[in-house]
């Protein structure tokens, strides 16, 4: 496991030496990258002697001639840990500024990021620092919260670098997570379906596709090959995911069926319309009488149909159930009726969670499993879900 340890210009920089040794004790190969400011506190020689690896400093000063270290290290890294992370480096990471070797390397890498902020409590509490951390959390970075107490300048409050064992534990978590779906193929349905009434109108629902996008991002972060079959959603899916666009439930099923062979996981996060207008009108339905009768016919159940069509070795099937009243009975029934391995119950009753919202709260139901995620960002929920669903394979 290759860890790039980024050290930025904080008084706590000296503690990165212990961190490097602890990570090496856990079996990691540690390569250290120092910012200019960090070199005012610690020297490359210290880390080169400790790790036996060259220490990166200047973006233009490559340790191996003709090889771009920021790209090579970025590719080879299984995790990037920035500890201590200054307010300045956090802001650069959040905004994608590649002003030095560390931040350039971080942009070039798809490895999971761990940041351990260390600074004066006022700097830590400042809106700009908190905003940077929110952005980084939104990209699945793991933030190891600083401890409270007296900091070097004599002020008291939250800002001391977290204990080394906490940073090591966070690093081991992201390393484990980044391999949990390695080599697997994931098929995700996402977004709403639009069932046409005529050429300009449709029956739809409020699904934004955000949960599906979060599931795709999380699965990619965990090493999977990801295909998303999406209804009409404006959410941006990750570039690394293959995205097949469809409109209706019937099209969604038709697009998924050929992708079933070879899939290890099938997750139905799409809000598929249960019914569709029986006879869509070509052109436009014109205003005429006082009422308009609409006859709807049943749509195929996409996930249940896929589960029935699956041959051995069967993928793990995971459904979503949007339950406005938190009732689990309906979800339990769905689990059995649709032939699923697990179902994630989505509380859509609360404000700020569920449909169109940035956050979610899931309850995972599987044989012998009943666990709640608590309120988290959709990406946080997706990582939480995949960690548990990965354990269902081969059960
Ligand atoms: C003695 C001293 C201690 C500092 N400690 C911190 C610190 O703990 N956290 C922080 O965010 N900035 C600290 N700074 C300010 C940073 O070093 C400064 O913002 C620098 O530009 C950070 O650059 P870097 O993020 O590229 O390492 C300190 C500065 C000095 C002079």
Short mmCIF file of C-alpha atoms and ligand atoms in Angstrom, two decimals:
data_model
loop_
_atom_site.label_atom_id
_atom_site.label_comp_id
_atom_site.label_asym_id
_atom_site.label_seq_id
_atom_site.Cartn_x
_atom_site.Cartn_y
_atom_site.Cartn_z
CA UNK A 1 0.00 0.00 0.00
CA UNK A 2 1.49 3.28 -1.13
CA UNK A 3 0.72 6.31 0.97
CA UNK A 4 1.74 9.82 -0.02
CA UNK A 5 2.14 11.82 3.17
CA UNK A 6 1.79 15.54 2.50
CA UNK A 7 3.20 17.78 5.18
CA UNK A 8 2.31 21.47 5.19
CA UNK A 9 3.68 24.44 7.13
CA UNK A 10 2.40 24.01 10.67
CA UNK A 11 4.28 23.82 13.96
CA UNK A 12 2.86 20.29 14.15
CA UNK A 13 4.96 19.30 11.07
CA UNK A 14 7.46 17.51 13.34
CA UNK A 15 4.71 15.05 14.33
CA UNK A 16 4.51 13.85 10.70
CA UNK A 17 7.73 11.92 11.40
CA UNK A 18 5.93 9.73 13.96
CA UNK A 19 3.00 9.42 11.58
CA UNK A 20 5.28 8.23 8.76
CA UNK A 21 6.79 5.58 11.04
CA UNK A 22 3.41 4.41 12.32
CA UNK A 23 2.07 4.07 8.76
CA UNK A 24 5.19 2.08 7.83
CA UNK A 25 4.54 -0.18 10.84
CA UNK A 26 1.10 -0.86 9.37
CA UNK A 27 2.76 -2.12 6.19
CA UNK A 28 2.51 1.06 4.09
CA UNK A 29 5.23 2.40 1.82
CA UNK A 30 5.35 6.07 2.72
CA UNK A 31 6.49 8.79 0.34
CA UNK A 32 6.60 12.27 1.82
CA UNK A 33 5.87 15.51 0.02
CA UNK A 34 6.76 18.75 1.82
CA UNK A 35 5.40 22.21 1.05
CA UNK A 36 7.87 25.12 1.04
CA UNK A 37 6.48 26.31 4.37
CA UNK A 38 6.80 22.81 5.86
CA UNK A 39 10.52 22.92 5.05
CA UNK A 40 10.85 25.88 7.41
CA UNK A 41 9.89 23.46 10.21
CA UNK A 42 11.26 20.06 9.11
CA UNK A 43 13.78 18.87 6.53
CA UNK A 44 13.57 16.39 3.65
CA UNK A 45 16.56 14.56 5.12
CA UNK A 46 14.50 13.61 8.18
CA UNK A 47 11.80 11.95 6.08
CA UNK A 48 14.17 10.44 3.50
CA UNK A 49 16.12 8.77 6.30
CA UNK A 50 12.96 7.53 8.00
CA UNK A 51 11.16 6.24 4.92
CA UNK A 52 14.02 5.28 2.60
CA UNK A 53 12.13 7.10 -0.17
CA UNK A 54 12.95 10.36 -1.93
CA UNK A 55 11.08 13.32 -0.54
CA UNK A 56 9.19 15.52 -2.99
CA UNK A 57 9.41 19.28 -2.60
CA UNK A 58 9.44 21.54 -5.64
CA UNK A 59 7.03 20.71 -8.48
CA UNK A 60 9.80 21.40 -11.01
CA UNK A 61 12.56 19.55 -9.20
CA UNK A 62 11.98 15.92 -10.11
CA UNK A 63 13.92 13.31 -8.10
CA UNK A 64 14.17 11.14 -11.24
CA UNK A 65 15.11 13.02 -14.41
CA UNK A 66 12.60 12.70 -17.23
CA UNK A 67 9.81 11.36 -15.02
CA UNK A 68 7.06 13.57 -13.71
CA UNK A 69 6.87 12.65 -10.07
CA UNK A 70 3.59 14.40 -9.42
CA UNK A 71 1.92 12.15 -12.01
CA UNK A 72 3.78 8.94 -11.14
CA UNK A 73 3.25 9.30 -7.40
CA UNK A 74 -0.36 10.32 -7.96
CA UNK A 75 -1.00 7.16 -9.99
CA UNK A 76 0.79 4.85 -7.60
CA UNK A 77 -0.78 6.26 -4.43
CA UNK A 78 -3.42 4.18 -2.67
CA UNK A 79 -4.10 7.08 -0.30
CA UNK A 80 -2.98 10.68 0.14
CA UNK A 81 -2.73 11.84 3.73
CA UNK A 82 -2.15 15.52 4.44
CA UNK A 83 -1.03 15.88 8.04
CA UNK A 84 -0.69 18.46 9.35
CA UNK A 85 -2.95 20.28 6.88
CA UNK A 86 -2.71 24.07 7.08
CA UNK A 87 -5.61 26.41 6.38
CA UNK A 88 -3.78 27.44 3.20
CA UNK A 89 -3.29 23.90 1.87
CA UNK A 90 -6.90 22.93 2.72
CA UNK A 91 -8.16 25.94 0.76
CA UNK A 92 -5.94 25.04 -2.20
CA UNK A 93 -7.11 21.42 -2.15
CA UNK A 94 -10.75 22.50 -2.00
CA UNK A 95 -10.36 24.81 -4.99
CA UNK A 96 -8.15 22.61 -7.13
CA UNK A 97 -5.18 24.98 -7.05
CA UNK A 98 -2.03 23.20 -8.13
CA UNK A 99 0.46 25.76 -6.87
CA UNK A 100 3.01 23.39 -5.43
CA UNK A 101 4.02 19.74 -5.64
CA UNK A 102 1.57 18.54 -2.97
CA UNK A 103 -1.55 20.22 -4.35
CA UNK A 104 -0.64 19.38 -7.97
CA UNK A 105 -0.17 15.74 -7.00
CA UNK A 106 -3.50 15.71 -5.15
CA UNK A 107 -5.37 16.99 -8.22
CA UNK A 108 -3.67 14.39 -10.42
CA UNK A 109 -4.59 11.50 -8.15
CA UNK A 110 -7.77 9.46 -7.81
CA UNK A 111 -6.57 8.06 -4.49
CA UNK A 112 -8.72 8.76 -1.43
CA UNK A 113 -7.73 11.79 0.60
CA UNK A 114 -7.31 12.06 4.37
CA UNK A 115 -6.71 15.49 5.87
CA UNK A 116 -5.72 16.23 9.44
CA UNK A 117 -6.02 19.99 10.01
CA UNK A 118 -3.77 21.71 12.57
CA UNK A 119 -3.92 25.43 13.25
CA UNK A 120 -4.85 28.18 15.64
CA UNK A 121 -8.49 27.72 16.83
CA UNK A 122 -9.59 31.01 15.23
CA UNK A 123 -8.12 29.90 11.91
CA UNK A 124 -9.87 26.54 12.28
CA UNK A 125 -13.22 28.13 13.11
CA UNK A 126 -12.91 30.66 10.28
CA UNK A 127 -15.62 30.33 7.65
CA UNK A 128 -13.07 29.90 4.87
CA UNK A 129 -11.45 26.89 6.57
CA UNK A 130 -14.81 25.33 7.39
CA UNK A 131 -16.03 25.93 3.82
CA UNK A 132 -12.90 24.21 2.45
CA UNK A 133 -13.51 21.23 4.73
CA UNK A 134 -17.15 21.02 3.63
CA UNK A 135 -16.05 20.96 -0.02
CA UNK A 136 -13.48 18.25 0.70
CA UNK A 137 -15.96 16.15 2.69
CA UNK A 138 -18.35 16.47 -0.25
CA UNK A 139 -15.65 14.78 -2.35
CA UNK A 140 -15.38 11.92 0.14
CA UNK A 141 -12.21 13.17 1.84
CA UNK A 142 -11.92 11.91 5.38
CA UNK A 143 -11.30 14.77 7.79
CA UNK A 144 -9.58 13.82 11.04
CA UNK A 145 -10.90 16.51 13.33
CA UNK A 146 -8.29 18.40 15.32
CA UNK A 147 -8.30 18.03 19.09
CA UNK A 148 -9.16 20.79 21.58
CA UNK A 149 -6.73 22.25 24.08
CA UNK A 150 -3.93 24.79 24.27
CA UNK A 151 -2.20 25.30 20.92
CA UNK A 152 1.40 26.40 20.34
CA UNK A 153 0.61 30.12 20.30
CA UNK A 154 -1.04 29.89 23.74
CA UNK A 155 -4.67 30.14 22.55
CA UNK A 156 -7.14 27.51 23.65
CA UNK A 157 -9.72 25.79 21.46
CA UNK A 158 -10.04 23.24 18.65
CA UNK A 159 -7.02 23.18 16.36
CA UNK A 160 -4.38 20.75 17.70
CA UNK A 161 -3.36 18.01 15.27
CA UNK A 162 -5.38 14.86 16.08
CA UNK A 163 -3.56 12.02 17.84
CA UNK A 164 -1.34 10.04 15.44
CA UNK A 165 -3.31 6.82 16.08
CA UNK A 166 -6.50 8.54 14.86
CA UNK A 167 -4.82 9.63 11.63
CA UNK A 168 -3.41 6.12 11.11
CA UNK A 169 -6.82 4.58 11.77
CA UNK A 170 -8.51 6.96 9.28
CA UNK A 171 -5.83 6.09 6.69
CA UNK A 172 -6.35 2.36 7.19
CA UNK A 173 -10.12 2.89 6.82
CA UNK A 174 -9.78 4.63 3.45
CA UNK A 175 -7.23 2.07 2.27
CA UNK A 176 -9.58 -0.79 3.17
CA UNK A 177 -12.50 1.02 1.60
CA UNK A 178 -10.62 1.78 -1.61
CA UNK A 179 -10.22 -1.95 -2.28
CA UNK A 180 -13.60 -3.20 -1.05
CA UNK A 181 -15.07 -3.39 -4.58
CA UNK A 182 -11.81 -3.85 -6.51
CA UNK A 183 -12.23 -5.94 -9.66
CA UNK A 184 -16.03 -5.98 -9.42
CA UNK A 185 -18.64 -4.72 -11.87
CA UNK A 186 -21.46 -2.60 -10.61
CA UNK A 187 -24.72 -1.75 -12.38
CA UNK A 188 -26.73 1.14 -10.91
CA UNK A 189 -30.13 2.40 -12.03
CA UNK A 190 -30.67 6.04 -11.19
CA UNK A 191 -32.99 9.01 -11.56
CA UNK A 192 -36.67 9.16 -12.39
CA UNK A 193 -38.47 7.72 -15.39
CA UNK A 194 -40.59 9.88 -17.65
CA UNK A 195 -43.66 8.13 -18.99
CA UNK A 196 -45.04 10.05 -21.99
CA UNK A 197 -48.61 11.35 -22.13
CA UNK A 198 -47.99 12.91 -25.50
CA UNK A 199 -44.96 14.25 -27.36
CA UNK A 200 -44.43 17.13 -24.92
CA UNK A 201 -45.78 15.92 -21.55
CA UNK A 202 -44.94 13.08 -19.27
CA UNK A 203 -45.74 11.54 -15.89
CA UNK A 204 -42.59 11.74 -13.77
CA UNK A 205 -41.42 11.98 -10.18
CA UNK A 206 -39.09 14.06 -8.01
CA UNK A 207 -36.03 11.79 -8.08
CA UNK A 208 -32.97 13.92 -8.89
CA UNK A 209 -30.49 11.10 -9.55
CA UNK A 210 -28.22 12.42 -6.79
CA UNK A 211 -28.28 9.19 -4.80
CA UNK A 212 -27.47 7.21 -7.94
CA UNK A 213 -24.60 9.58 -8.74
CA UNK A 214 -23.32 9.26 -5.17
CA UNK A 215 -23.51 5.45 -5.39
CA UNK A 216 -21.54 5.59 -8.65
CA UNK A 217 -18.87 7.87 -7.15
CA UNK A 218 -18.58 5.76 -4.03
CA UNK A 219 -18.30 2.52 -6.02
CA UNK A 220 -15.56 4.07 -8.21
CA UNK A 221 -13.71 5.22 -5.09
CA UNK A 222 -13.90 1.65 -3.84
CA UNK A 223 -12.37 0.25 -7.02
CA UNK A 224 -15.41 -0.94 -9.02
CA UNK A 225 -16.11 -0.70 -12.73
CA UNK A 226 -19.37 1.25 -12.83
CA UNK A 227 -22.26 1.47 -15.30
CA UNK A 228 -25.22 3.73 -14.61
CA UNK A 229 -28.51 3.38 -16.44
CA UNK A 230 -30.14 6.72 -15.82
CA UNK A 231 -33.56 8.15 -16.43
CA UNK A 232 -33.81 11.84 -17.35
CA UNK A 233 -31.81 13.45 -14.52
CA UNK A 234 -29.69 16.59 -14.76
CA UNK A 235 -27.25 15.44 -12.06
CA UNK A 236 -23.64 15.04 -13.22
CA UNK A 237 -22.46 11.43 -13.10
CA UNK A 238 -18.74 10.77 -12.54
CA UNK A 239 -16.71 10.87 -15.74
CA UNK A 240 -15.23 7.45 -15.02
CA UNK A 241 -18.67 5.81 -15.00
CA UNK A 242 -20.30 4.48 -18.16
CA UNK A 243 -23.70 6.15 -18.42
CA UNK A 244 -26.60 4.84 -20.51
CA UNK A 245 -29.45 7.34 -20.84
CA UNK A 246 -33.04 6.15 -21.03
CA UNK A 247 -36.44 7.74 -20.61
CA UNK A 248 -39.06 5.22 -19.58
CA UNK A 249 -39.27 2.17 -17.30
CA UNK A 250 -39.54 -0.12 -20.33
CA UNK A 251 -36.38 1.43 -21.83
CA UNK A 252 -34.58 1.14 -18.49
CA UNK A 253 -35.27 -2.59 -18.27
CA UNK A 254 -34.24 -3.10 -21.90
CA UNK A 255 -30.96 -1.23 -21.29
CA UNK A 256 -30.16 -3.17 -18.10
CA UNK A 257 -30.87 -6.71 -19.32
CA UNK A 258 -27.79 -7.05 -21.57
CA UNK A 259 -25.62 -5.58 -18.78
CA UNK A 260 -26.70 -8.19 -16.26
CA UNK A 261 -24.22 -10.87 -17.32
CA UNK A 262 -20.92 -10.06 -15.66
CA UNK A 263 -22.39 -7.73 -13.04
CA UNK A 264 -21.40 -8.45 -9.45
CA UNK A 265 -23.80 -5.92 -7.92
CA UNK A 266 -27.06 -4.48 -9.21
CA UNK A 267 -28.37 -1.51 -7.27
CA UNK A 268 -31.77 -0.11 -8.10
CA UNK A 269 -31.69 3.52 -7.01
CA UNK A 270 -33.94 4.75 -9.82
CA UNK A 271 -37.44 5.88 -8.93
CA UNK A 272 -39.19 3.85 -11.62
CA UNK A 273 -42.80 4.79 -12.37
CA UNK A 274 -45.15 1.98 -11.34
CA UNK A 275 -47.65 2.92 -14.06
CA UNK A 276 -47.51 4.57 -17.48
CA UNK A 277 -50.19 6.15 -19.65
CA UNK A 278 -51.73 3.35 -21.69
CA UNK A 279 -51.84 5.18 -25.01
CA UNK A 280 -49.49 8.15 -25.36
CA UNK A 281 -50.87 10.58 -27.90
CA UNK A 282 -48.67 11.53 -30.81
CA UNK A 283 -48.45 15.31 -31.05
CA UNK A 284 -50.08 17.25 -28.22
CA UNK A 285 -53.22 16.55 -26.18
CA UNK A 286 -55.46 19.57 -26.83
CA UNK A 287 -57.60 21.33 -24.19
CA UNK A 288 -61.20 20.19 -24.68
CA UNK A 289 -63.61 18.98 -21.96
CA UNK A 290 -63.63 19.91 -18.25
CA UNK A 291 -61.90 16.68 -17.27
CA UNK A 292 -59.40 14.41 -18.89
CA UNK A 293 -59.46 10.71 -18.17
CA UNK A 294 -56.14 9.01 -18.20
CA UNK A 295 -55.82 5.27 -18.23
CA UNK A 296 -52.58 3.94 -16.79
CA UNK A 297 -51.12 0.48 -17.19
CA UNK A 298 -48.60 -1.25 -15.01
CA UNK A 299 -44.91 -0.85 -15.81
CA UNK A 300 -42.46 -3.72 -15.46
CA UNK A 301 -40.71 -3.83 -12.09
CA UNK A 302 -37.15 -3.25 -13.33
CA UNK A 303 -35.22 -4.65 -10.37
CA UNK A 304 -37.53 -7.64 -9.78
CA UNK A 305 -37.36 -8.47 -13.50
CA UNK A 306 -33.55 -8.29 -13.44
CA UNK A 307 -33.41 -10.48 -10.33
CA UNK A 308 -35.64 -13.06 -12.04
CA UNK A 309 -33.52 -12.93 -15.22
CA UNK A 310 -30.17 -13.35 -13.44
CA UNK A 311 -28.29 -16.58 -13.96
CA UNK A 312 -25.55 -18.09 -11.79
CA UNK A 313 -23.33 -16.71 -10.39
CA UNK A 314 -26.02 -14.26 -9.30
CA UNK A 315 -25.10 -10.65 -8.65
CA UNK A 316 -25.99 -9.11 -5.29
CA UNK A 317 -29.28 -7.24 -5.77
CA UNK A 318 -29.91 -4.14 -3.69
CA UNK A 319 -33.12 -2.15 -3.85
CA UNK A 320 -34.15 1.24 -2.54
CA UNK A 321 -37.48 1.90 -0.88
CA UNK A 322 -38.65 5.45 -0.34
CA UNK A 323 -40.82 5.23 2.74
CA UNK A 324 -42.56 8.42 3.84
CA UNK A 325 -43.54 6.90 7.19
CA UNK A 326 -40.33 5.04 8.10
CA UNK A 327 -42.30 1.79 8.13
CA UNK A 328 -40.08 -1.25 7.58
CA UNK A 329 -42.88 -3.76 7.01
CA UNK A 330 -43.44 -2.65 3.42
CA UNK A 331 -39.69 -2.77 2.77
CA UNK A 332 -39.44 -6.28 4.26
CA UNK A 333 -42.18 -7.43 1.92
CA UNK A 334 -40.42 -5.80 -1.05
CA UNK A 335 -37.18 -7.58 -0.17
CA UNK A 336 -38.86 -10.98 -0.38
CA UNK A 337 -41.19 -10.27 -3.31
CA UNK A 338 -38.56 -8.79 -5.59
CA UNK A 339 -35.91 -11.43 -4.87
CA UNK A 340 -33.41 -8.92 -3.43
CA UNK A 341 -30.43 -9.50 -1.16
CA UNK A 342 -30.78 -6.17 0.62
CA UNK A 343 -32.93 -3.10 0.63
CA UNK A 344 -32.00 0.42 1.66
CA UNK A 345 -34.94 2.23 3.18
CA UNK A 346 -34.83 5.88 2.40
CA UNK A 347 -36.62 8.19 4.81
CA UNK A 348 -38.26 10.78 2.59
CA UNK A 349 -40.43 12.28 5.33
CA UNK A 350 -37.89 14.59 6.95
CA UNK A 351 -36.77 17.99 5.73
CA UNK A 352 -33.40 18.08 4.05
CA UNK A 353 -33.20 14.33 3.43
CA UNK A 354 -34.34 12.11 0.57
CA UNK A 355 -35.71 13.43 -2.73
CA UNK A 356 -33.72 16.30 -4.30
CA UNK A 357 -31.91 16.93 -0.99
CA UNK A 358 -28.12 16.81 -0.49
CA UNK A 359 -28.44 14.52 2.54
CA UNK A 360 -29.99 11.16 3.14
CA UNK A 361 -30.59 8.70 5.96
CA UNK A 362 -30.72 5.00 5.15
CA UNK A 363 -31.77 1.89 6.99
CA UNK A 364 -30.27 -1.26 5.53
CA UNK A 365 -32.35 -4.41 5.67
CA UNK A 366 -30.92 -7.79 4.70
CA UNK A 367 -31.30 -11.26 6.18
CA UNK A 368 -29.83 -10.85 9.69
CA UNK A 369 -28.97 -7.16 9.09
CA UNK A 370 -30.86 -4.10 10.33
CA UNK A 371 -28.64 -1.03 10.51
CA UNK A 372 -29.15 2.73 10.22
CA UNK A 373 -26.66 5.11 8.61
CA UNK A 374 -27.84 8.23 10.45
CA UNK A 375 -28.10 11.48 8.49
CA UNK A 376 -25.13 11.94 6.16
CA UNK A 377 -24.39 13.47 2.77
CA UNK A 378 -25.57 11.22 -0.06
CA UNK A 379 -21.93 10.34 -0.79
CA UNK A 380 -21.41 9.45 2.90
CA UNK A 381 -24.54 7.26 2.77
CA UNK A 382 -23.32 5.65 -0.45
CA UNK A 383 -19.92 4.77 1.05
CA UNK A 384 -21.67 3.46 4.17
CA UNK A 385 -23.98 1.33 2.03
CA UNK A 386 -21.27 -0.13 -0.23
CA UNK A 387 -19.13 -1.07 2.78
CA UNK A 388 -21.99 -3.20 4.04
CA UNK A 389 -23.23 -4.50 0.69
CA UNK A 390 -19.70 -5.62 -0.27
CA UNK A 391 -19.90 -8.04 2.66
CA UNK A 392 -23.02 -9.71 1.18
CA UNK A 393 -21.19 -11.06 -1.87
CA UNK A 394 -20.65 -14.81 -1.76
CA UNK A 395 -22.72 -15.14 1.42
C1 LIG B 1 5.64 29.68 13.35
C2 LIG B 1 4.49 29.43 12.42
C3 LIG B 1 3.58 28.47 12.69
C4 LIG B 1 2.49 28.26 11.84
N1 LIG B 1 1.59 27.27 12.13
C5 LIG B 1 0.53 27.10 11.34
C6 LIG B 1 -0.42 26.07 11.63
O1 LIG B 1 -0.31 25.33 12.59
N2 LIG B 1 -1.48 25.94 10.80
C7 LIG B 1 -1.66 26.74 9.70
O2 LIG B 1 -2.67 26.58 9.02
N3 LIG B 1 -0.75 27.69 9.40
C8 LIG B 1 0.32 27.88 10.19
N4 LIG B 1 1.25 28.85 9.86
C9 LIG B 1 1.05 29.63 8.64
C10 LIG B 1 1.47 28.82 7.41
O3 LIG B 1 2.79 28.34 7.55
C11 LIG B 1 1.34 29.71 6.17
O4 LIG B 1 -0.04 30.00 5.97
C12 LIG B 1 1.93 29.05 4.95
O5 LIG B 1 1.72 29.88 3.83
C13 LIG B 1 1.33 27.69 4.69
O6 LIG B 1 1.85 27.17 3.48
P1 LIG B 1 1.57 25.67 3.06
O7 LIG B 1 0.11 25.45 3.22
O8 LIG B 1 1.99 25.63 1.63
O9 LIG B 1 2.39 24.78 3.89
C14 LIG B 1 2.34 29.06 10.69
C15 LIG B 1 3.29 30.02 10.41
C16 LIG B 1 4.36 30.22 11.25
C17 LIG B 1 5.37 31.28 10.92
#
